[in-house]
Short mmCIF file of C-alpha atoms and ligand atoms in Angstrom, two decimals:
data_model
loop_
_atom_site.label_atom_id
_atom_site.label_comp_id
_atom_site.label_asym_id
_atom_site.label_seq_id
_atom_site.Cartn_x
_atom_site.Cartn_y
_atom_site.Cartn_z
CA UNK A 956 -32.11 17.85 -89.71
CA UNK A 957 -30.43 20.97 -88.31
CA UNK A 958 -28.97 23.39 -90.82
CA UNK A 959 -25.80 25.42 -90.25
CA UNK A 960 -25.53 29.21 -90.46
CA UNK A 961 -22.81 31.35 -91.99
CA UNK A 962 -22.14 35.03 -91.42
CA UNK A 963 -19.79 37.43 -93.20
CA UNK A 964 -18.83 41.07 -93.29
CA UNK A 965 -18.08 43.08 -96.40
CA UNK A 966 -17.23 46.59 -97.55
CA UNK A 967 -15.79 49.36 -95.38
CA UNK A 968 -15.98 48.61 -91.66
CA UNK A 969 -17.70 50.63 -88.94
CA UNK A 970 -17.36 50.94 -85.18
CA UNK A 971 -20.37 48.64 -84.68
CA UNK A 972 -20.16 46.15 -87.54
CA UNK A 973 -18.92 43.64 -84.98
CA UNK A 974 -21.86 44.45 -82.71
CA UNK A 975 -24.08 43.21 -85.57
CA UNK A 976 -21.87 40.14 -85.85
CA UNK A 977 -22.35 39.62 -82.12
CA UNK A 978 -26.13 39.95 -82.59
CA UNK A 979 -26.19 37.29 -85.32
CA UNK A 980 -23.94 34.85 -83.46
CA UNK A 981 -25.58 35.36 -80.06
CA UNK A 982 -29.07 34.83 -81.47
CA UNK A 983 -28.00 31.83 -83.54
CA UNK A 984 -26.30 30.25 -80.51
CA UNK A 985 -29.58 30.66 -78.66
CA UNK A 986 -31.32 28.72 -81.40
CA UNK A 987 -29.21 25.59 -81.21
CA UNK A 988 -32.49 23.69 -81.34
CA UNK A 989 -32.63 24.46 -85.09
CA UNK A 990 -29.20 25.83 -86.00
CA UNK A 991 -26.09 23.63 -85.95
CA UNK A 992 -22.64 25.14 -86.49
CA UNK A 993 -22.31 28.90 -86.92
CA UNK A 994 -19.54 29.67 -89.36
CA UNK A 995 -17.85 33.02 -89.91
CA UNK A 996 -16.53 33.70 -93.43
CA UNK A 997 -13.05 35.15 -93.33
CA UNK A 998 -12.99 38.08 -95.80
CA UNK A 999 -16.57 37.78 -96.89
CA UNK A 1000 -17.83 35.86 -99.89
CA UNK A 1001 -14.39 36.02 -101.50
CA UNK A 1002 -12.89 34.15 -98.56
CA UNK A 1003 -15.77 31.69 -98.52
CA UNK A 1004 -14.98 30.78 -102.14
CA UNK A 1005 -11.67 29.52 -100.78
CA UNK A 1006 -13.48 27.90 -97.84
CA UNK A 1007 -11.77 30.36 -95.56
CA UNK A 1008 -13.97 30.27 -92.51
CA UNK A 1009 -14.08 29.72 -88.78
CA UNK A 1010 -16.38 28.21 -86.19
CA UNK A 1011 -17.89 31.01 -84.08
CA UNK A 1012 -18.98 28.95 -81.07
CA UNK A 1013 -15.59 28.78 -79.33
CA UNK A 1014 -15.67 32.58 -79.11
CA UNK A 1015 -18.55 32.33 -76.67
CA UNK A 1016 -16.67 29.96 -74.46
CA UNK A 1017 -13.52 32.08 -74.07
CA UNK A 1018 -15.28 35.44 -73.66
CA UNK A 1019 -14.14 36.74 -77.05
CA UNK A 1020 -17.72 37.09 -78.27
CA UNK A 1021 -18.49 39.64 -75.55
CA UNK A 1022 -15.37 41.60 -76.49
CA UNK A 1023 -16.41 41.61 -80.17
CA UNK A 1024 -19.33 43.90 -79.26
CA UNK A 1025 -17.04 46.84 -78.59
CA UNK A 1026 -14.34 45.99 -81.11
CA UNK A 1027 -14.42 48.23 -84.20
CA UNK A 1028 -13.46 47.12 -87.72
CA UNK A 1029 -14.43 43.83 -89.33
CA UNK A 1030 -13.51 41.02 -86.94
CA UNK A 1031 -13.96 38.47 -89.72
CA UNK A 1032 -12.12 40.55 -92.30
CA UNK A 1033 -13.82 42.12 -95.28
CA UNK A 1034 -13.84 42.13 -99.06
CA UNK A 1035 -15.09 44.27 -101.91
CA UNK A 1036 -15.98 41.43 -104.23
CA UNK A 1037 -18.58 41.81 -106.95
CA UNK A 1038 -20.37 38.64 -107.97
CA UNK A 1039 -21.03 38.41 -111.73
CA UNK A 1040 -24.27 39.94 -113.04
CA UNK A 1041 -24.76 36.81 -115.12
CA UNK A 1042 -26.40 34.27 -112.84
CA UNK A 1043 -25.30 31.48 -115.20
CA UNK A 1044 -21.66 32.20 -114.34
CA UNK A 1045 -19.73 29.19 -112.98
CA UNK A 1046 -19.10 30.90 -109.65
CA UNK A 1047 -22.71 30.38 -108.53
CA UNK A 1048 -22.78 26.55 -108.71
CA UNK A 1049 -19.33 26.64 -107.10
CA UNK A 1050 -20.64 28.66 -104.18
CA UNK A 1051 -23.77 26.57 -103.79
CA UNK A 1052 -21.74 23.34 -103.82
CA UNK A 1053 -19.81 24.78 -100.90
CA UNK A 1054 -23.01 25.80 -99.14
CA UNK A 1055 -24.16 22.22 -99.61
CA UNK A 1056 -20.84 20.82 -98.38
CA UNK A 1057 -21.14 22.77 -95.14
CA UNK A 1058 -24.89 22.14 -94.85
CA UNK A 1059 -25.64 25.87 -94.84
CA UNK A 1060 -29.28 26.77 -94.35
CA UNK A 1061 -28.90 30.40 -93.28
CA UNK A 1062 -26.64 33.04 -94.78
CA UNK A 1063 -26.13 36.46 -93.16
CA UNK A 1064 -24.14 39.24 -94.81
CA UNK A 1065 -23.37 42.44 -92.90
CA UNK A 1066 -22.69 45.30 -95.28
CA UNK A 1067 -23.77 48.29 -97.35
CA UNK A 1068 -25.17 48.75 -100.87
CA UNK A 1069 -22.50 46.62 -102.56
CA UNK A 1070 -22.85 43.82 -100.02
CA UNK A 1071 -26.62 43.85 -100.52
CA UNK A 1072 -25.85 43.26 -104.21
CA UNK A 1073 -24.23 39.97 -103.11
CA UNK A 1074 -27.30 39.03 -101.03
CA UNK A 1075 -29.56 39.93 -103.96
CA UNK A 1076 -27.61 37.82 -106.47
CA UNK A 1077 -27.28 34.81 -104.18
CA UNK A 1078 -30.96 34.84 -103.25
CA UNK A 1079 -31.99 35.20 -106.90
CA UNK A 1080 -29.70 32.36 -107.93
CA UNK A 1081 -31.07 30.25 -105.06
CA UNK A 1082 -34.53 30.66 -106.53
CA UNK A 1083 -33.39 29.37 -109.90
CA UNK A 1084 -32.03 26.16 -108.34
CA UNK A 1085 -34.81 25.76 -105.76
CA UNK A 1086 -32.35 26.13 -102.92
CA UNK A 1087 -33.88 26.53 -99.49
CA UNK A 1088 -31.01 28.59 -98.09
CA UNK A 1089 -32.22 31.82 -96.48
CA UNK A 1090 -30.19 34.89 -97.49
CA UNK A 1091 -30.48 37.90 -95.19
CA UNK A 1092 -28.66 41.24 -95.32
CA UNK A 1093 -27.77 43.07 -92.12
CA UNK A 1094 -27.19 46.77 -92.86
CA UNK A 1095 -24.05 48.70 -92.03
CA UNK A 1096 -22.32 51.74 -93.41
CA UNK A 1097 -21.04 55.00 -92.03
CA UNK A 1098 -22.26 56.55 -95.29
CA UNK A 1099 -25.90 56.08 -94.15
CA UNK A 1100 -26.91 55.87 -97.79
CA UNK A 1101 -29.09 52.74 -97.85
CA UNK A 1102 -32.64 53.23 -99.10
CA UNK A 1103 -35.78 51.87 -97.37
CA UNK A 1104 -34.24 52.24 -93.92
CA UNK A 1105 -34.31 55.25 -91.59
CA UNK A 1106 -30.57 54.91 -91.03
CA UNK A 1107 -27.82 52.33 -90.93
CA UNK A 1108 -25.78 50.97 -88.04
CA UNK A 1109 -22.34 52.54 -88.00
CA UNK A 1110 -23.60 55.99 -88.95
CA UNK A 1111 -24.49 57.01 -85.39
CA UNK A 1112 -21.04 56.25 -83.99
CA UNK A 1113 -19.25 57.80 -86.98
CA UNK A 1114 -21.48 60.90 -86.69
CA UNK A 1115 -20.63 61.14 -83.00
CA UNK A 1116 -16.94 60.81 -83.82
CA UNK A 1117 -17.12 63.47 -86.55
CA UNK A 1118 -19.09 65.94 -84.41
CA UNK A 1119 -16.89 65.55 -81.36
CA UNK A 1120 -13.66 65.69 -83.39
CA UNK A 1121 -14.82 68.82 -85.21
CA UNK A 1122 -15.74 70.37 -81.84
CA UNK A 1123 -12.19 69.66 -80.68
CA UNK A 1124 -10.62 70.97 -83.88
CA UNK A 1125 -12.62 74.20 -83.43
CA UNK A 1126 -10.93 74.72 -80.06
CA UNK A 1127 -7.57 74.97 -81.83
CA UNK A 1128 -7.07 78.54 -83.01
CA UNK A 1129 -6.48 77.85 -86.66
CA UNK A 1130 -8.16 77.73 -90.04
CA UNK A 1131 -8.96 74.14 -90.85
CA UNK A 1132 -10.70 72.27 -93.64
CA UNK A 1133 -11.98 68.87 -92.48
CA UNK A 1134 -12.59 66.18 -95.11
CA UNK A 1135 -15.21 63.61 -94.13
CA UNK A 1136 -16.13 60.25 -95.73
CA UNK A 1137 -19.51 59.35 -97.19
CA UNK A 1138 -18.85 58.78 -100.86
CA UNK A 1139 -21.75 60.33 -102.87
CA UNK A 1140 -23.96 61.06 -99.86
CA UNK A 1141 -23.36 63.89 -97.40
CA UNK A 1142 -24.91 62.36 -94.26
CA UNK A 1143 -21.65 62.02 -92.36
CA UNK A 1144 -20.28 65.42 -93.39
CA UNK A 1145 -23.64 66.90 -92.36
CA UNK A 1146 -23.13 65.40 -88.90
CA UNK A 1147 -20.35 67.93 -88.35
CA UNK A 1148 -23.14 70.49 -87.72
CA UNK A 1149 -23.79 68.69 -84.41
CA UNK A 1150 -20.47 70.14 -83.20
CA UNK A 1151 -21.92 73.66 -83.28
CA UNK A 1152 -22.70 75.02 -79.79
CA UNK A 1153 -24.38 78.30 -80.77
CA UNK A 1154 -25.37 80.16 -83.92
CA UNK A 1155 -22.28 81.27 -85.83
CA UNK A 1156 -20.10 78.69 -84.07
CA UNK A 1157 -17.82 76.36 -86.03
CA UNK A 1158 -18.11 74.60 -88.35
CA UNK A 1159 -19.21 77.81 -90.07
CA UNK A 1160 -19.30 76.25 -93.54
CA UNK A 1161 -20.37 72.72 -94.51
CA UNK A 1162 -20.40 71.40 -98.08
CA UNK A 1163 -22.10 68.17 -99.19
CA UNK A 1164 -21.99 66.28 -102.53
CA UNK A 1165 -25.72 66.82 -103.00
CA UNK A 1166 -25.12 70.44 -104.06
CA UNK A 1167 -22.84 71.36 -106.99
CA UNK A 1168 -19.59 72.76 -105.60
CA UNK A 1169 -18.48 76.07 -107.06
CA UNK A 1170 -14.89 77.00 -106.20
CA UNK A 1171 -15.42 80.75 -106.64
CA UNK A 1172 -18.50 80.68 -104.41
CA UNK A 1173 -16.50 78.66 -101.85
CA UNK A 1174 -13.70 81.26 -101.83
CA UNK A 1175 -16.28 84.03 -101.43
CA UNK A 1176 -17.92 82.11 -98.54
CA UNK A 1177 -14.54 81.68 -96.81
CA UNK A 1178 -13.64 85.35 -97.34
CA UNK A 1179 -17.00 86.41 -95.88
CA UNK A 1180 -16.54 84.10 -92.90
CA UNK A 1181 -13.20 85.79 -92.12
CA UNK A 1182 -15.15 89.02 -91.50
CA UNK A 1183 -16.52 87.35 -88.36
CA UNK A 1184 -13.77 84.98 -87.24
CA UNK A 1185 -10.14 84.15 -87.84
CA UNK A 1186 -10.68 80.71 -86.33
CA UNK A 1187 -12.60 79.06 -89.13
CA UNK A 1188 -13.53 75.39 -89.50
CA UNK A 1189 -14.93 74.25 -92.84
CA UNK A 1190 -16.27 70.72 -93.22
CA UNK A 1191 -16.50 69.08 -96.62
CA UNK A 1192 -17.63 65.71 -97.81
CA UNK A 1193 -15.04 63.64 -99.70
CA UNK A 1194 -17.58 63.48 -102.54
CA UNK A 1195 -18.05 67.19 -103.27
CA UNK A 1196 -18.24 67.66 -107.02
CA UNK A 1197 -19.09 70.19 -109.70
CA UNK A 1198 -22.55 68.73 -110.33
CA UNK A 1199 -21.41 67.31 -113.67
CA UNK A 1200 -19.66 64.23 -112.37
CA UNK A 1201 -16.24 65.76 -111.70
CA UNK A 1202 -15.14 65.34 -108.07
CA UNK A 1203 -13.06 68.09 -106.47
CA UNK A 1204 -10.45 65.51 -105.46
CA UNK A 1205 -10.01 64.63 -109.15
CA UNK A 1206 -8.76 68.17 -109.76
CA UNK A 1207 -5.72 67.37 -107.62
CA UNK A 1208 -4.81 63.95 -108.98
CA UNK A 1209 -6.19 60.91 -110.74
CA UNK A 1210 -8.33 58.73 -108.53
CA UNK A 1211 -8.54 54.98 -109.02
CA UNK A 1212 -11.68 52.85 -108.97
CA UNK A 1213 -12.48 49.90 -106.72
CA UNK A 1214 -13.89 46.53 -107.83
CA UNK A 1215 -17.43 47.91 -107.76
CA UNK A 1216 -16.36 50.73 -110.07
CA UNK A 1217 -16.56 53.39 -107.34
CA UNK A 1218 -14.04 56.20 -107.63
CA UNK A 1219 -11.78 56.23 -104.58
CA UNK A 1220 -12.45 59.70 -103.26
CA UNK A 1221 -9.70 61.35 -101.31
CA UNK A 1222 -7.82 64.64 -101.40
CA UNK A 1223 -10.52 67.33 -101.71
CA UNK A 1224 -9.43 68.87 -98.42
CA UNK A 1225 -5.82 69.15 -99.56
CA UNK A 1226 -6.91 70.63 -102.88
CA UNK A 1227 -9.04 73.28 -101.15
CA UNK A 1228 -6.26 73.99 -98.64
CA UNK A 1229 -3.95 74.91 -101.54
CA UNK A 1230 -6.70 76.89 -103.24
CA UNK A 1231 -7.35 79.00 -100.12
CA UNK A 1232 -3.61 79.48 -99.55
CA UNK A 1233 -2.97 80.53 -103.14
CA UNK A 1234 -6.01 82.71 -103.68
CA UNK A 1235 -6.60 84.21 -100.23
CA UNK A 1236 -3.06 84.08 -98.89
CA UNK A 1237 -4.21 82.58 -95.61
CA UNK A 1238 -2.47 79.96 -93.49
CA UNK A 1239 -4.76 76.96 -93.55
CA UNK A 1240 -4.57 73.26 -92.72
CA UNK A 1241 -6.62 70.38 -94.05
CA UNK A 1242 -7.40 67.23 -92.11
CA UNK A 1243 -8.74 64.08 -93.70
CA UNK A 1244 -10.57 62.18 -90.97
CA UNK A 1245 -9.93 59.11 -93.10
CA UNK A 1246 -10.41 55.65 -91.58
CA UNK A 1247 -10.47 56.99 -88.00
CA UNK A 1248 -14.10 58.02 -88.41
CA UNK A 1249 -15.18 54.47 -89.18
CA UNK A 1250 -12.93 52.48 -86.88
CA UNK A 1251 -12.67 54.53 -83.71
CA UNK A 1252 -14.20 52.99 -80.61
CA UNK A 1253 -13.62 56.22 -78.66
CA UNK A 1254 -16.98 57.66 -79.66
CA UNK A 1255 -19.23 54.60 -79.81
CA UNK A 1256 -22.88 55.63 -79.63
CA UNK A 1257 -24.79 53.39 -77.22
CA UNK A 1258 -27.88 53.78 -79.41
CA UNK A 1259 -25.92 52.68 -82.47
CA UNK A 1260 -24.39 49.71 -80.69
CA UNK A 1261 -27.77 48.59 -79.32
CA UNK A 1262 -29.43 48.83 -82.74
CA UNK A 1263 -26.54 47.05 -84.48
CA UNK A 1264 -26.92 44.10 -82.11
CA UNK A 1265 -30.71 44.13 -82.46
CA UNK A 1266 -30.58 44.12 -86.27
CA UNK A 1267 -28.21 41.12 -86.20
CA UNK A 1268 -30.46 39.11 -83.94
CA UNK A 1269 -33.60 40.20 -85.80
CA UNK A 1270 -31.90 38.93 -88.99
CA UNK A 1271 -31.58 35.45 -87.48
CA UNK A 1272 -35.22 35.49 -86.32
CA UNK A 1273 -36.28 36.58 -89.81
CA UNK A 1274 -34.32 33.79 -91.53
CA UNK A 1275 -35.77 31.23 -89.15
CA UNK A 1276 -39.25 32.32 -90.21
CA UNK A 1277 -38.30 31.27 -93.74
CA UNK A 1278 -37.74 34.75 -95.17
CA UNK A 1279 -35.04 35.22 -97.80
CA UNK A 1280 -33.71 37.96 -100.11
CA UNK A 1281 -34.37 40.66 -97.51
CA UNK A 1282 -32.38 43.25 -95.60
CA UNK A 1283 -33.26 44.21 -92.04
CA UNK A 1284 -34.45 47.80 -92.22
CA UNK A 1285 -34.93 50.35 -89.44
CA UNK A 1286 -38.25 52.16 -89.22
CA UNK A 1287 -38.62 55.23 -86.99
CA UNK A 1288 -42.03 55.42 -85.35
CA UNK A 1289 -44.01 58.67 -85.16
CA UNK A 1290 -43.76 58.73 -81.34
CA UNK A 1291 -42.52 61.96 -79.79
CA UNK A 1292 -39.66 59.98 -78.28
CA UNK A 1293 -37.20 58.29 -80.62
CA UNK A 1294 -38.17 54.67 -81.24
CA UNK A 1295 -37.08 52.17 -83.87
CA UNK A 1296 -38.73 48.99 -85.12
CA UNK A 1297 -37.10 46.42 -87.41
CA UNK A 1298 -38.59 44.92 -90.56
CA UNK A 1299 -37.34 42.99 -93.58
CA UNK A 1300 -37.26 44.94 -96.85
CA UNK A 1301 -36.61 43.57 -100.35
CA UNK A 1302 -32.84 43.56 -100.84
CA UNK A 1303 -33.30 43.87 -104.62
CA UNK A 1304 -34.74 47.34 -104.10
CA UNK A 1305 -31.86 48.33 -101.80
CA UNK A 1306 -28.71 47.06 -103.48
CA UNK A 1307 -26.75 49.51 -105.63
CA UNK A 1308 -29.06 52.40 -104.70
CA UNK A 1309 -27.93 55.49 -102.79
CA UNK A 1310 -30.02 57.61 -100.44
CA UNK A 1311 -28.74 61.18 -100.33
CA UNK A 1312 -29.48 64.03 -97.93
CA UNK A 1313 -32.78 65.76 -98.87
CA UNK A 1314 -31.99 69.05 -100.59
CA UNK A 1315 -34.33 70.97 -98.31
CA UNK A 1316 -32.18 69.89 -95.34
CA UNK A 1317 -29.29 71.87 -96.87
CA UNK A 1318 -29.39 75.64 -96.48
CA UNK A 1319 -27.54 78.90 -97.19
CA UNK A 1320 -26.60 78.37 -100.85
CA UNK A 1321 -25.46 74.86 -100.11
CA UNK A 1322 -23.01 75.76 -97.35
CA UNK A 1323 -24.95 74.82 -94.20
CA UNK A 1324 -27.26 72.19 -92.73
CA UNK A 1325 -30.81 72.75 -91.51
CA UNK A 1326 -32.65 71.85 -88.32
CA UNK A 1327 -34.40 68.84 -89.93
CA UNK A 1328 -31.05 67.07 -90.16
CA UNK A 1329 -30.19 67.91 -86.55
CA UNK A 1330 -33.55 66.54 -85.36
CA UNK A 1331 -32.97 63.41 -87.43
CA UNK A 1332 -29.38 62.77 -86.38
CA UNK A 1333 -29.30 63.75 -82.70
CA UNK A 1334 -31.05 60.61 -81.36
CA UNK A 1335 -28.57 58.42 -83.23
CA UNK A 1336 -25.52 59.64 -81.33
CA UNK A 1337 -26.98 59.32 -77.83
CA UNK A 1338 -25.30 57.38 -75.05
CA UNK A 1339 -21.75 56.21 -74.70
CA UNK A 1340 -20.20 52.81 -74.32
CA UNK A 1341 -17.44 51.81 -71.95
CA UNK A 1342 -14.84 49.95 -73.96
CA UNK A 1343 -12.89 47.43 -71.86
CA UNK A 1344 -9.26 48.38 -71.30
CA UNK A 1345 -6.00 46.54 -70.90
CA UNK A 1346 -2.87 48.36 -69.85
CA UNK A 1347 -4.53 51.76 -70.28
CA UNK A 1348 -5.54 51.05 -73.88
CA UNK A 1349 -8.76 49.77 -75.43
CA UNK A 1350 -8.95 46.01 -75.38
CA UNK A 1351 -10.13 44.61 -78.70
CA UNK A 1352 -10.97 41.14 -79.92
CA UNK A 1353 -8.86 39.90 -82.78
CA UNK A 1354 -8.78 36.74 -84.79
CA UNK A 1355 -5.97 34.48 -83.69
CA UNK A 1356 -5.77 32.95 -87.15
CA UNK A 1357 -6.06 34.27 -90.69
CA UNK A 1358 -8.01 31.28 -91.78
CA UNK A 1359 -9.25 27.94 -90.61
CA UNK A 1360 -8.30 24.93 -92.63
CA UNK A 1361 -11.60 23.56 -93.93
CA UNK A 1362 -10.54 20.17 -92.69
CA UNK A 1363 -10.28 21.51 -89.16
CA UNK A 1364 -13.87 22.72 -89.16
CA UNK A 1365 -16.20 20.12 -87.83
O1 F6P B 2053 -18.55 52.91 -97.81
C1 F6P B 2053 -17.85 53.26 -96.68
C2 F6P B 2053 -16.64 54.04 -97.03
O2 F6P B 2053 -15.94 54.25 -95.84
C3 F6P B 2053 -16.87 55.35 -97.80
O3 F6P B 2053 -17.24 56.40 -96.98
C4 F6P B 2053 -15.54 55.54 -98.46
O4 F6P B 2053 -15.61 56.36 -99.60
C5 F6P B 2053 -15.18 54.15 -98.83
O5 F6P B 2053 -15.79 53.30 -97.89
C6 F6P B 2053 -13.70 53.90 -98.84
O6 F6P B 2053 -13.50 52.59 -99.21
P1 F6P B 2053 -12.11 51.84 -99.04
O7 F6P B 2053 -11.80 51.76 -97.58
O8 F6P B 2053 -12.33 50.50 -99.67
O9 F6P B 2053 -11.11 52.67 -99.77
#
């Protein structure tokens, strides 16, 4: 008997998280010989608990599926929902009863470290009840901090956005501090170095969370930079910290925590803007790139989009081979030209881990990025994607409903 598939998205979105969704759905639709209905969970596993889901097949018929490829953000909606550590918790039988109800045989979850925690717990619980459901994680995160994979879909497009935005900011004749996402890993802030056109060009200073941030050293670095230019761009990661667990943004105000216990990092740029103003008496602006860097379609990397689709479809192929409890990882071959292969890696070794930028890729007392990073990141931002337009604006796919009544799903 055919089994049905279900796919969900979770955590912060990216510009290509829907390209991965496209990859899963497209591949699953091509395997109608073994896969029945393909469901989308609305708002991830949290929505699924309320049987909030939709049938994905109609999207193919009306052309929406094609549009999803270039639509940023989570088409299906997202969640940051942590399943209990205790696998004897009542939520697990509840979920598996629902999987049974909808005859689910294949489960795909597109997300980062926290989402892989969900895949890990569900696949471990499945083992305890001898369930045959295949649980596969499809990677995504602009933070690029997943272990056992060369990089993650979403990073390339966000890196391209950051680098091109910083190059534009540098054209403006002002002193600017740019705050870039990435949580505890500096990959995305490091990508600002790609904006630099020649040695000494902006961004002159780049600070990542991997190196303890010293305010006095920072002020001295800024002062020194003014000897060479009055048009200074400084890029910082949202996660810069003193090396003892205190984030710079916490010096400005209290930060809350999300359901996974992560501090919500924001405001370091503003704090440093005031510091430079007060201590150096210089006119300075700060810009927080904020959600733009993860939801802009303006700078989609064709390489990123292609790989996001490929990892989604490879996930379906992997599940159909009977594999479970794995995430689709990217392996870079040793070829002179950039080339990626896909392989399943144990999700239990990936979830809740963070891969940070190697310290020897950070130079100049922790205020610049080395050539190794540039060589690593450049292939990931290559190629651009034409986003369909309507009325002079990007045309995006959007869900016409917030939820599907379970009863309406055949
Ligand atoms: O994990 C992706 C990410 O965009 C981080 O870079 C950022 O710190 C976090 O999500 C923000 O999460 P939220 O949108 O839930 O506040």
